[in-house]
Amino acid sequence: MSSKTIAELALFGGAPAFDEKLHVGRPNVGERERLMGRIEDMLDRVWLSNNGPMVQEFERKLADMLGVKHVVAMCNATIALEIVTRALGMEGEVIVPSFTFVATAHSLQWQGVTPVFCDIDPATHLLDPLCVEKMITPRTTGIIGVHLWGRPCAIEVLTEMAARNNLKLVFDAAHAFACSHNGTMIGSFGDAEVFSFHATKFFNTFEGGAIATNNDELASKIRLMKNFGFAGYDNVIYVGTNGKMTEVCAAMGLTGLESLDSFIEVNRANYRSYQEGLDGIPGLKLVTYDDSEKGNYQYIVLEVDEREAGISRDLLVDLLQAENVMARRYFYPGCHQMEPYRSYFPHARLLLPETERLVRRVMSLPNGTSVGREQIDTICGLIRFAVSQGKEIAARCPAENKG
Ligand SMILES: *Cc1c(COP(=O)(O)O)cnc(C)c1O
């Protein structure tokens, strides 16, 4: 790779470094035969949904693994967040970070609850509790923290703050499956925690998610709500929706759980390769993980300081994408810059200086079982070259690429 010249970059018409696109969220699939066996069993039973045996087994296994009393398997994390919000009676305003996937905010807005966007701590990319405290009003009923990149929020501070202000506390743990905080698995904090098992997450059930809680009453409410409010045949006691996980999804989940350690091992090894490959490149900072905790090492997140690196984040992303390295600007431009929020709160950015700064600096790189040492060395070689030649590359670009 080191042999590419500027003119040979795919950005300028050269052959891409990779024949096939390398994606950030290429799904991990467990042992195909085990999966097929489970699907055969399911077809033999002709039990396809509605709390089937595989969903029940999946929920038990998750509860064991996470050390939490209740796990409710769900069709996806977005509906799970909506149901938790409703089951906890959150209304009015709920404080959330803007620097997250838009589903965190949409799950509130969809139900007529106002997401109030709060700034992050630039050191962690997570909700800044001092900002949260300032956003609390008489209309505030809850806080949804996001364990972004699998790194836990300021859980203790937020828990104390929620209790002191009589607020519900939920964590969007879509990124944090199989991660721990002070040795305790993510899943038992706050009133509830919500996981996503979407295909692009490192562990998937095609589409899916789960709600974890130690609260018995909340768990039974959630079980009713995700099944139209049915408490028994013909007996609806609650307004509900359809948030159920299907058997085929649970089959994928049970199979994926058997390979979970190896998915994580691959991610961790890849993370180390990136760490070595990017070491010492000026202006680049790789998001770090606490090795004394359990982590899934899914997210390879780079912060690009344009001044120091001599190349903008956007140009670096364009350059890599041309080489078929499908780097992404997660989470650009921040929820507050997306509709309907941008129109509702046109001045939100004034309260979100750190978010505004960060969304211009971050990028995610491919990880998972579809990349390995060799690809990562090439990717890092490209990045090193791009940074070393930043000025010349920018000079050759049409104006809109200069970022
Ligand atoms: C993926 C994701 C979601 C949504 O998950 P789905 O299962 O796709 O609905 C919510 N929040 C965050 C932070 C996510 O990354």
PDB file of C-alpha atoms in Angstrom, residues 19-318:
ATOM      1  CA  ASP A  19     -12.134  -4.766  -4.808  1.00  0.00           C
ATOM      2  CA  GLU A  20     -15.123  -5.068  -2.497  1.00  0.00           C
ATOM      3  CA  LYS A  21     -16.568  -2.520  -0.150  1.00  0.00           C
ATOM      4  CA  LEU A  22     -15.541  -2.908   3.505  1.00  0.00           C
ATOM      5  CA  HIS A  23     -18.480  -1.821   5.654  1.00  0.00           C
ATOM      6  CA  VAL A  24     -18.536  -0.510   9.204  1.00  0.00           C
ATOM      7  CA  GLY A  25     -21.435  -2.709  10.230  1.00  0.00           C
ATOM      8  CA  ARG A  26     -21.108  -5.903   8.194  1.00  0.00           C
ATOM      9  CA  PRO A  27     -23.121  -8.521  10.129  1.00  0.00           C
ATOM     10  CA  ASN A  28     -21.473 -11.270  12.152  1.00  0.00           C
ATOM     11  CA  VAL A  29     -23.076 -14.659  11.603  1.00  0.00           C
ATOM     12  CA  GLY A  30     -22.527 -17.601  13.948  1.00  0.00           C
ATOM     13  CA  GLU A  31     -22.347 -21.295  13.044  1.00  0.00           C
ATOM     14  CA  ARG A  32     -24.568 -21.718  10.010  1.00  0.00           C
ATOM     15  CA  GLU A  33     -25.377 -25.388  10.722  1.00  0.00           C
ATOM     16  CA  ARG A  34     -26.488 -24.632  14.262  1.00  0.00           C
ATOM     17  CA  LEU A  35     -28.737 -21.888  12.925  1.00  0.00           C
ATOM     18  CA  MET A  36     -30.204 -24.134  10.239  1.00  0.00           C
ATOM     19  CA  GLY A  37     -30.826 -26.869  12.823  1.00  0.00           C
ATOM     20  CA  ARG A  38     -32.769 -24.437  14.977  1.00  0.00           C
ATOM     21  CA  ILE A  39     -34.792 -23.238  12.003  1.00  0.00           C
ATOM     22  CA  GLU A  40     -35.613 -26.867  11.104  1.00  0.00           C
ATOM     23  CA  ASP A  41     -36.780 -27.453  14.693  1.00  0.00           C
ATOM     24  CA  MET A  42     -38.884 -24.333  14.533  1.00  0.00           C
ATOM     25  CA  LEU A  43     -40.517 -25.428  11.282  1.00  0.00           C
ATOM     26  CA  ASP A  44     -41.164 -28.904  12.729  1.00  0.00           C
ATOM     27  CA  ARG A  45     -42.869 -27.293  15.720  1.00  0.00           C
ATOM     28  CA  VAL A  46     -44.715 -24.794  13.503  1.00  0.00           C
ATOM     29  CA  TRP A  47     -44.334 -22.248  16.298  1.00  0.00           C
ATOM     30  CA  LEU A  48     -43.090 -19.105  14.611  1.00  0.00           C
ATOM     31  CA  SER A  49     -43.825 -16.267  17.020  1.00  0.00           C
ATOM     32  CA  ASN A  50     -45.786 -15.353  20.166  1.00  0.00           C
ATOM     33  CA  ASN A  51     -43.338 -16.187  22.927  1.00  0.00           C
ATOM     34  CA  GLY A  52     -42.093 -19.433  21.419  1.00  0.00           C
ATOM     35  CA  PRO A  53     -39.606 -21.784  23.078  1.00  0.00           C
ATOM     36  CA  MET A  54     -36.578 -20.208  21.418  1.00  0.00           C
ATOM     37  CA  VAL A  55     -37.555 -16.688  22.473  1.00  0.00           C
ATOM     38  CA  GLN A  56     -37.988 -18.009  26.017  1.00  0.00           C
ATOM     39  CA  GLU A  57     -34.606 -19.737  25.930  1.00  0.00           C
ATOM     40  CA  PHE A  58     -32.985 -16.627  24.476  1.00  0.00           C
ATOM     41  CA  GLU A  59     -34.454 -14.443  27.240  1.00  0.00           C
ATOM     42  CA  ARG A  60     -33.240 -16.859  29.944  1.00  0.00           C
ATOM     43  CA  LYS A  61     -29.739 -16.991  28.495  1.00  0.00           C
ATOM     44  CA  LEU A  62     -29.550 -13.213  28.244  1.00  0.00           C
ATOM     45  CA  ALA A  63     -30.783 -12.745  31.808  1.00  0.00           C
ATOM     46  CA  ASP A  64     -28.131 -15.198  33.051  1.00  0.00           C
ATOM     47  CA  MET A  65     -25.380 -13.584  31.082  1.00  0.00           C
ATOM     48  CA  LEU A  66     -26.309 -10.042  32.121  1.00  0.00           C
ATOM     49  CA  GLY A  67     -27.104 -10.910  35.722  1.00  0.00           C
ATOM     50  CA  VAL A  68     -30.459  -9.151  35.524  1.00  0.00           C
ATOM     51  CA  LYS A  69     -33.843 -10.342  36.736  1.00  0.00           C
ATOM     52  CA  HIS A  70     -35.886  -9.757  33.593  1.00  0.00           C
ATOM     53  CA  VAL A  71     -35.036  -9.691  29.916  1.00  0.00           C
ATOM     54  CA  VAL A  72     -37.812  -9.140  27.401  1.00  0.00           C
ATOM     55  CA  ALA A  73     -36.859  -9.914  23.805  1.00  0.00           C
ATOM     56  CA  MET A  74     -38.161  -7.350  21.342  1.00  0.00           C
ATOM     57  CA  CYS A  75     -38.592  -6.820  17.603  1.00  0.00           C
ATOM     58  CA  ASN A  76     -36.046  -3.966  17.660  1.00  0.00           C
ATOM     59  CA  ALA A  77     -34.532  -1.406  20.014  1.00  0.00           C
ATOM     60  CA  THR A  78     -36.577   1.534  18.745  1.00  0.00           C
ATOM     61  CA  ILE A  79     -39.920  -0.042  19.664  1.00  0.00           C
ATOM     62  CA  ALA A  80     -38.265  -1.227  22.891  1.00  0.00           C
ATOM     63  CA  LEU A  81     -37.342   2.366  23.779  1.00  0.00           C
ATOM     64  CA  GLU A  82     -40.893   3.505  22.985  1.00  0.00           C
ATOM     65  CA  ILE A  83     -42.398   0.816  25.176  1.00  0.00           C
ATOM     66  CA  VAL A  84     -40.049   1.475  28.086  1.00  0.00           C
ATOM     67  CA  THR A  85     -40.741   5.208  27.871  1.00  0.00           C
ATOM     68  CA  ARG A  86     -44.472   4.577  27.953  1.00  0.00           C
ATOM     69  CA  ALA A  87     -44.362   1.867  30.596  1.00  0.00           C
ATOM     70  CA  LEU A  88     -42.400   4.195  32.887  1.00  0.00           C
ATOM     71  CA  GLY A  89     -44.908   6.978  32.291  1.00  0.00           C
ATOM     72  CA  MET A  90     -42.349   9.372  30.867  1.00  0.00           C
ATOM     73  CA  GLU A  91     -44.051  12.380  29.287  1.00  0.00           C
ATOM     74  CA  GLY A  92     -43.424  16.098  28.797  1.00  0.00           C
ATOM     75  CA  GLU A  93     -39.653  16.393  28.388  1.00  0.00           C
ATOM     76  CA  VAL A  94     -36.974  13.751  28.483  1.00  0.00           C
ATOM     77  CA  ILE A  95     -33.301  14.635  28.400  1.00  0.00           C
ATOM     78  CA  VAL A  96     -31.189  12.809  25.793  1.00  0.00           C
ATOM     79  CA  PRO A  97     -27.864  13.381  24.093  1.00  0.00           C
ATOM     80  CA  SER A  98     -27.994  14.766  20.558  1.00  0.00           C
ATOM     81  CA  PHE A  99     -24.852  12.799  19.765  1.00  0.00           C
ATOM     82  CA  THR A 100     -26.525   9.431  19.213  1.00  0.00           C
ATOM     83  CA  PHE A 101     -28.342   7.474  16.555  1.00  0.00           C
ATOM     84  CA  VAL A 102     -31.570   9.315  15.743  1.00  0.00           C
ATOM     85  CA  ALA A 103     -33.761   6.461  17.062  1.00  0.00           C
ATOM     86  CA  THR A 104     -33.042   7.549  20.647  1.00  0.00           C
ATOM     87  CA  ALA A 105     -34.796  10.871  19.977  1.00  0.00           C
ATOM     88  CA  HIS A 106     -37.442   9.503  17.590  1.00  0.00           C
ATOM     89  CA  SER A 107     -38.618   6.936  20.145  1.00  0.00           C
ATOM     90  CA  LEU A 108     -39.694   9.879  22.332  1.00  0.00           C
ATOM     91  CA  GLN A 109     -40.979  12.218  19.621  1.00  0.00           C
ATOM     92  CA  TRP A 110     -43.078   9.397  18.131  1.00  0.00           C
ATOM     93  CA  GLN A 111     -45.084   9.391  21.347  1.00  0.00           C
ATOM     94  CA  GLY A 112     -45.384  13.126  21.747  1.00  0.00           C
ATOM     95  CA  VAL A 113     -42.625  13.303  24.352  1.00  0.00           C
ATOM     96  CA  THR A 114     -40.142  16.132  23.727  1.00  0.00           C
ATOM     97  CA  PRO A 115     -36.512  15.067  23.499  1.00  0.00           C
ATOM     98  CA  VAL A 116     -34.421  17.787  25.128  1.00  0.00           C
ATOM     99  CA  PHE A 117     -30.934  17.593  23.685  1.00  0.00           C
ATOM    100  CA  CYS A 118     -28.076  17.766  26.080  1.00  0.00           C
ATOM    101  CA  ASP A 119     -24.369  18.243  25.460  1.00  0.00           C
ATOM    102  CA  ILE A 120     -21.684  15.645  25.915  1.00  0.00           C
ATOM    103  CA  ASP A 121     -18.373  15.419  27.664  1.00  0.00           C
ATOM    104  CA  PRO A 122     -15.816  15.676  24.844  1.00  0.00           C
ATOM    105  CA  ALA A 123     -13.493  13.280  26.662  1.00  0.00           C
ATOM    106  CA  THR A 124     -16.020  10.438  26.677  1.00  0.00           C
ATOM    107  CA  HIS A 125     -18.603  11.414  23.989  1.00  0.00           C
ATOM    108  CA  LEU A 126     -21.250  10.641  26.659  1.00  0.00           C
ATOM    109  CA  LEU A 127     -23.917  12.772  28.363  1.00  0.00           C
ATOM    110  CA  ASP A 128     -22.303  15.436  30.507  1.00  0.00           C
ATOM    111  CA  PRO A 129     -24.137  15.218  33.868  1.00  0.00           C
ATOM    112  CA  LEU A 130     -23.511  18.913  34.582  1.00  0.00           C
ATOM    113  CA  CYS A 131     -25.365  19.797  31.392  1.00  0.00           C
ATOM    114  CA  VAL A 132     -28.132  17.317  32.226  1.00  0.00           C
ATOM    115  CA  GLU A 133     -28.695  19.020  35.566  1.00  0.00           C
ATOM    116  CA  LYS A 134     -29.052  22.387  33.809  1.00  0.00           C
ATOM    117  CA  MET A 135     -31.644  21.035  31.370  1.00  0.00           C
ATOM    118  CA  ILE A 136     -34.045  19.808  34.068  1.00  0.00           C
ATOM    119  CA  THR A 137     -37.317  21.776  34.131  1.00  0.00           C
ATOM    120  CA  PRO A 138     -40.654  21.174  35.890  1.00  0.00           C
ATOM    121  CA  ARG A 139     -41.751  19.334  32.731  1.00  0.00           C
ATOM    122  CA  THR A 140     -38.836  16.884  32.793  1.00  0.00           C
ATOM    123  CA  THR A 141     -39.857  13.308  33.584  1.00  0.00           C
ATOM    124  CA  GLY A 142     -36.807  11.329  32.632  1.00  0.00           C
ATOM    125  CA  ILE A 143     -33.308  10.934  31.275  1.00  0.00           C
ATOM    126  CA  ILE A 144     -32.206   8.537  28.548  1.00  0.00           C
ATOM    127  CA  GLY A 145     -28.450   8.102  28.637  1.00  0.00           C
ATOM    128  CA  VAL A 146     -26.703   6.389  25.732  1.00  0.00           C
ATOM    129  CA  HIS A 147     -23.734   4.082  26.342  1.00  0.00           C
ATOM    130  CA  LEU A 148     -22.174   5.250  23.121  1.00  0.00           C
ATOM    131  CA  TRP A 149     -19.518   3.014  21.520  1.00  0.00           C
ATOM    132  CA  GLY A 150     -20.213   0.586  24.367  1.00  0.00           C
ATOM    133  CA  ARG A 151     -18.649   2.919  26.924  1.00  0.00           C
ATOM    134  CA  PRO A 152     -20.880   3.319  29.986  1.00  0.00           C
ATOM    135  CA  CYS A 153     -22.444   6.688  30.831  1.00  0.00           C
ATOM    136  CA  ALA A 154     -21.724   8.440  34.124  1.00  0.00           C
ATOM    137  CA  ILE A 155     -24.118   5.907  35.642  1.00  0.00           C
ATOM    138  CA  GLU A 156     -23.696   6.725  39.348  1.00  0.00           C
ATOM    139  CA  VAL A 157     -24.008  10.487  38.925  1.00  0.00           C
ATOM    140  CA  LEU A 158     -27.057  10.150  36.672  1.00  0.00           C
ATOM    141  CA  THR A 159     -28.672   7.626  39.018  1.00  0.00           C
ATOM    142  CA  GLU A 160     -28.261   9.963  41.979  1.00  0.00           C
ATOM    143  CA  MET A 161     -29.498  12.942  39.935  1.00  0.00           C
ATOM    144  CA  ALA A 162     -32.560  11.053  38.692  1.00  0.00           C
ATOM    145  CA  ALA A 163     -33.452   9.961  42.223  1.00  0.00           C
ATOM    146  CA  ARG A 164     -32.975  13.467  43.643  1.00  0.00           C
ATOM    147  CA  ASN A 165     -35.214  15.001  40.952  1.00  0.00           C
ATOM    148  CA  ASN A 166     -37.756  12.182  40.874  1.00  0.00           C
ATOM    149  CA  LEU A 167     -36.926  11.324  37.252  1.00  0.00           C
ATOM    150  CA  LYS A 168     -37.010   7.995  35.446  1.00  0.00           C
ATOM    151  CA  LEU A 169     -33.660   6.831  34.137  1.00  0.00           C
ATOM    152  CA  VAL A 170     -33.250   4.618  31.077  1.00  0.00           C
ATOM    153  CA  PHE A 171     -30.104   3.678  29.212  1.00  0.00           C
ATOM    154  CA  ASP A 172     -30.013   3.168  25.469  1.00  0.00           C
ATOM    155  CA  ALA A 173     -27.517   0.319  25.540  1.00  0.00           C
ATOM    156  CA  ALA A 174     -27.759  -0.408  21.814  1.00  0.00           C
ATOM    157  CA  HIS A 175     -23.948  -0.303  21.596  1.00  0.00           C
ATOM    158  CA  ALA A 176     -23.204  -1.865  24.947  1.00  0.00           C
ATOM    159  CA  PHE A 177     -24.213  -5.508  24.729  1.00  0.00           C
ATOM    160  CA  ALA A 178     -21.621  -7.649  26.546  1.00  0.00           C
ATOM    161  CA  CYS A 179     -20.001  -4.587  28.152  1.00  0.00           C
ATOM    162  CA  SER A 180     -19.496  -4.036  31.878  1.00  0.00           C
ATOM    163  CA  HIS A 181     -19.283  -1.109  34.263  1.00  0.00           C
ATOM    164  CA  ASN A 182     -17.234  -1.567  37.443  1.00  0.00           C
ATOM    165  CA  GLY A 183     -17.464  -5.294  36.820  1.00  0.00           C
ATOM    166  CA  THR A 184     -21.276  -5.345  36.560  1.00  0.00           C
ATOM    167  CA  MET A 185     -22.729  -6.143  33.160  1.00  0.00           C
ATOM    168  CA  ILE A 186     -24.631  -3.349  31.430  1.00  0.00           C
ATOM    169  CA  GLY A 187     -28.300  -4.357  31.705  1.00  0.00           C
ATOM    170  CA  SER A 188     -29.087  -3.817  35.361  1.00  0.00           C
ATOM    171  CA  PHE A 189     -28.606  -0.053  35.634  1.00  0.00           C
ATOM    172  CA  GLY A 190     -31.296   2.629  35.761  1.00  0.00           C
ATOM    173  CA  ASP A 191     -34.969   1.680  35.598  1.00  0.00           C
ATOM    174  CA  ALA A 192     -34.256  -0.294  32.435  1.00  0.00           C
ATOM    175  CA  GLU A 193     -31.668  -0.719  29.723  1.00  0.00           C
ATOM    176  CA  VAL A 194     -32.380  -1.318  26.044  1.00  0.00           C
ATOM    177  CA  PHE A 195     -30.207  -3.362  23.682  1.00  0.00           C
ATOM    178  CA  SER A 196     -30.299  -3.503  19.901  1.00  0.00           C
ATOM    179  CA  PHE A 197     -29.626  -6.700  17.994  1.00  0.00           C
ATOM    180  CA  HIS A 198     -29.920  -5.084  14.591  1.00  0.00           C
ATOM    181  CA  ALA A 199     -27.888  -6.681  11.798  1.00  0.00           C
ATOM    182  CA  THR A 200     -25.265  -3.918  11.978  1.00  0.00           C
ATOM    183  CA  LYS A 201     -24.605  -4.410  15.687  1.00  0.00           C
ATOM    184  CA  PHE A 202     -21.773  -6.835  16.495  1.00  0.00           C
ATOM    185  CA  PHE A 203     -24.312  -9.341  17.803  1.00  0.00           C
ATOM    186  CA  ASN A 204     -27.545  -9.583  15.837  1.00  0.00           C
ATOM    187  CA  THR A 205     -30.869 -11.364  15.560  1.00  0.00           C
ATOM    188  CA  PHE A 206     -31.404 -10.026  11.995  1.00  0.00           C
ATOM    189  CA  GLU A 207     -33.544  -7.301  13.594  1.00  0.00           C
ATOM    190  CA  GLY A 208     -34.197  -7.360  17.296  1.00  0.00           C
ATOM    191  CA  GLY A 209     -33.557  -5.972  20.704  1.00  0.00           C
ATOM    192  CA  ALA A 210     -34.170  -6.543  24.373  1.00  0.00           C
ATOM    193  CA  ILE A 211     -35.204  -4.688  27.483  1.00  0.00           C
ATOM    194  CA  ALA A 212     -33.414  -5.575  30.707  1.00  0.00           C
ATOM    195  CA  THR A 213     -34.734  -4.562  34.111  1.00  0.00           C
ATOM    196  CA  ASN A 214     -34.718  -5.652  37.740  1.00  0.00           C
ATOM    197  CA  ASN A 215     -38.168  -4.139  38.277  1.00  0.00           C
ATOM    198  CA  ASP A 216     -40.870  -6.883  38.393  1.00  0.00           C
ATOM    199  CA  GLU A 217     -43.791  -4.540  37.853  1.00  0.00           C
ATOM    200  CA  LEU A 218     -42.113  -2.778  34.946  1.00  0.00           C
ATOM    201  CA  ALA A 219     -41.228  -6.112  33.339  1.00  0.00           C
ATOM    202  CA  SER A 220     -44.822  -7.339  33.419  1.00  0.00           C
ATOM    203  CA  LYS A 221     -46.080  -4.041  32.039  1.00  0.00           C
ATOM    204  CA  ILE A 222     -43.570  -4.268  29.196  1.00  0.00           C
ATOM    205  CA  ARG A 223     -44.625  -7.864  28.457  1.00  0.00           C
ATOM    206  CA  LEU A 224     -48.244  -6.737  28.167  1.00  0.00           C
ATOM    207  CA  MET A 225     -47.436  -3.709  26.051  1.00  0.00           C
ATOM    208  CA  LYS A 226     -45.315  -5.586  23.527  1.00  0.00           C
ATOM    209  CA  ASN A 227     -48.194  -8.010  22.969  1.00  0.00           C
ATOM    210  CA  PHE A 228     -51.159  -5.643  22.334  1.00  0.00           C
ATOM    211  CA  GLY A 229     -51.961  -5.585  26.064  1.00  0.00           C
ATOM    212  CA  PHE A 230     -53.143  -9.207  26.109  1.00  0.00           C
ATOM    213  CA  ALA A 231     -53.167 -10.618  29.647  1.00  0.00           C
ATOM    214  CA  GLY A 232     -54.677 -13.905  28.414  1.00  0.00           C
ATOM    215  CA  TYR A 233     -56.908 -15.146  25.618  1.00  0.00           C
ATOM    216  CA  ASP A 234     -59.387 -12.399  24.682  1.00  0.00           C
ATOM    217  CA  ASN A 235     -58.386 -10.373  27.719  1.00  0.00           C
ATOM    218  CA  VAL A 236     -56.849  -7.008  26.872  1.00  0.00           C
ATOM    219  CA  ILE A 237     -56.108  -4.922  29.950  1.00  0.00           C
ATOM    220  CA  TYR A 238     -53.839  -2.277  28.514  1.00  0.00           C
ATOM    221  CA  VAL A 239     -53.104  -0.266  25.375  1.00  0.00           C
ATOM    222  CA  GLY A 240     -50.359  -2.124  23.613  1.00  0.00           C
ATOM    223  CA  THR A 241     -48.445  -2.459  20.413  1.00  0.00           C
ATOM    224  CA  ASN A 242     -46.602  -5.268  18.677  1.00  0.00           C
ATOM    225  CA  GLY A 243     -43.010  -5.461  19.856  1.00  0.00           C
ATOM    226  CA  LYS A 244     -42.551  -9.222  19.840  1.00  0.00           C
ATOM    227  CA  MET A 245     -39.430 -11.040  18.727  1.00  0.00           C
ATOM    228  CA  THR A 246     -40.024 -13.923  16.306  1.00  0.00           C
ATOM    229  CA  GLU A 247     -38.657 -17.443  16.695  1.00  0.00           C
ATOM    230  CA  VAL A 248     -36.372 -17.193  13.690  1.00  0.00           C
ATOM    231  CA  CYS A 249     -34.785 -14.093  15.236  1.00  0.00           C
ATOM    232  CA  ALA A 250     -34.327 -15.902  18.548  1.00  0.00           C
ATOM    233  CA  ALA A 251     -32.748 -18.806  16.614  1.00  0.00           C
ATOM    234  CA  MET A 252     -30.224 -16.360  15.188  1.00  0.00           C
ATOM    235  CA  GLY A 253     -29.670 -14.905  18.668  1.00  0.00           C
ATOM    236  CA  LEU A 254     -29.120 -18.272  20.356  1.00  0.00           C
ATOM    237  CA  THR A 255     -26.689 -19.207  17.600  1.00  0.00           C
ATOM    238  CA  GLY A 256     -24.876 -15.876  17.811  1.00  0.00           C
ATOM    239  CA  LEU A 257     -24.522 -16.206  21.584  1.00  0.00           C
ATOM    240  CA  GLU A 258     -22.545 -19.413  21.033  1.00  0.00           C
ATOM    241  CA  SER A 259     -20.023 -17.404  18.998  1.00  0.00           C
ATOM    242  CA  LEU A 260     -20.159 -14.236  21.076  1.00  0.00           C
ATOM    243  CA  ASP A 261     -16.690 -14.660  22.579  1.00  0.00           C
ATOM    244  CA  SER A 262     -15.144 -15.187  19.183  1.00  0.00           C
ATOM    245  CA  PHE A 263     -16.921 -12.126  17.714  1.00  0.00           C
ATOM    246  CA  ILE A 264     -15.503 -10.068  20.560  1.00  0.00           C
ATOM    247  CA  GLU A 265     -12.049 -11.632  20.180  1.00  0.00           C
ATOM    248  CA  VAL A 266     -12.007 -10.679  16.487  1.00  0.00           C
ATOM    249  CA  ASN A 267     -13.154  -7.130  17.274  1.00  0.00           C
ATOM    250  CA  ARG A 268     -10.539  -6.771  19.989  1.00  0.00           C
ATOM    251  CA  ALA A 269      -7.733  -8.083  17.789  1.00  0.00           C
ATOM    252  CA  ASN A 270      -8.841  -5.718  15.011  1.00  0.00           C
ATOM    253  CA  TYR A 271      -8.977  -2.847  17.476  1.00  0.00           C
ATOM    254  CA  ARG A 272      -5.371  -3.600  18.483  1.00  0.00           C
ATOM    255  CA  SER A 273      -4.334  -3.684  14.835  1.00  0.00           C
ATOM    256  CA  TYR A 274      -5.883  -0.262  14.292  1.00  0.00           C
ATOM    257  CA  GLN A 275      -4.210   0.997  17.469  1.00  0.00           C
ATOM    258  CA  GLU A 276      -0.802  -0.074  16.167  1.00  0.00           C
ATOM    259  CA  GLY A 277      -1.478   0.987  12.600  1.00  0.00           C
ATOM    260  CA  LEU A 278      -2.608   4.480  13.540  1.00  0.00           C
ATOM    261  CA  ASP A 279      -0.063   5.042  16.290  1.00  0.00           C
ATOM    262  CA  GLY A 280       1.753   8.344  16.071  1.00  0.00           C
ATOM    263  CA  ILE A 281      -0.245   9.805  13.167  1.00  0.00           C
ATOM    264  CA  PRO A 282      -0.583  13.483  14.051  1.00  0.00           C
ATOM    265  CA  GLY A 283      -4.073  14.848  14.646  1.00  0.00           C
ATOM    266  CA  LEU A 284      -5.778  11.458  14.935  1.00  0.00           C
ATOM    267  CA  LYS A 285      -7.192  10.075  18.150  1.00  0.00           C
ATOM    268  CA  LEU A 286      -8.656   6.591  18.412  1.00  0.00           C
ATOM    269  CA  VAL A 287     -11.478   6.163  20.926  1.00  0.00           C
ATOM    270  CA  THR A 288     -10.157   3.983  23.755  1.00  0.00           C
ATOM    271  CA  TYR A 289     -11.708   1.236  25.847  1.00  0.00           C
ATOM    272  CA  ASP A 290     -11.109   0.345  29.461  1.00  0.00           C
ATOM    273  CA  ASP A 291      -9.411  -3.045  29.283  1.00  0.00           C
ATOM    274  CA  SER A 292     -10.252  -3.782  32.913  1.00  0.00           C
ATOM    275  CA  GLU A 293     -13.933  -3.939  31.897  1.00  0.00           C
ATOM    276  CA  LYS A 294     -15.748  -6.278  29.554  1.00  0.00           C
ATOM    277  CA  GLY A 295     -16.207  -4.651  26.159  1.00  0.00           C
ATOM    278  CA  ASN A 296     -17.291  -5.612  22.671  1.00  0.00           C
ATOM    279  CA  TYR A 297     -14.723  -3.429  20.862  1.00  0.00           C
ATOM    280  CA  GLN A 298     -17.154  -3.013  17.987  1.00  0.00           C
ATOM    281  CA  TYR A 299     -16.594   0.648  17.281  1.00  0.00           C
ATOM    282  CA  ILE A 300     -13.381   1.890  15.736  1.00  0.00           C
ATOM    283  CA  VAL A 301     -13.914   5.610  16.174  1.00  0.00           C
ATOM    284  CA  LEU A 302     -11.389   8.197  15.108  1.00  0.00           C
ATOM    285  CA  GLU A 303     -11.361  11.861  16.004  1.00  0.00           C
ATOM    286  CA  VAL A 304      -9.701  13.954  13.351  1.00  0.00           C
ATOM    287  CA  ASP A 305      -8.213  17.280  14.385  1.00  0.00           C
ATOM    288  CA  GLU A 306      -8.054  18.954  11.000  1.00  0.00           C
ATOM    289  CA  ARG A 307      -5.464  21.548  11.988  1.00  0.00           C
ATOM    290  CA  GLU A 308      -3.042  19.009  13.350  1.00  0.00           C
ATOM    291  CA  ALA A 309      -3.724  16.317  10.783  1.00  0.00           C
ATOM    292  CA  GLY A 310      -3.600  18.722   7.850  1.00  0.00           C
ATOM    293  CA  ILE A 311      -6.613  17.007   6.293  1.00  0.00           C
ATOM    294  CA  SER A 312     -10.303  17.378   7.078  1.00  0.00           C
ATOM    295  CA  ARG A 313     -12.436  14.538   8.427  1.00  0.00           C
ATOM    296  CA  ASP A 314     -14.714  14.836   5.395  1.00  0.00           C
ATOM    297  CA  LEU A 315     -11.886  14.605   2.893  1.00  0.00           C
ATOM    298  CA  LEU A 316     -10.431  11.631   4.744  1.00  0.00           C
ATOM    299  CA  VAL A 317     -13.826   9.876   4.632  1.00  0.00           C
ATOM    300  CA  ASP A 318     -14.208  10.628   0.906  1.00  0.00           C
TER     301      ASP A 318
END
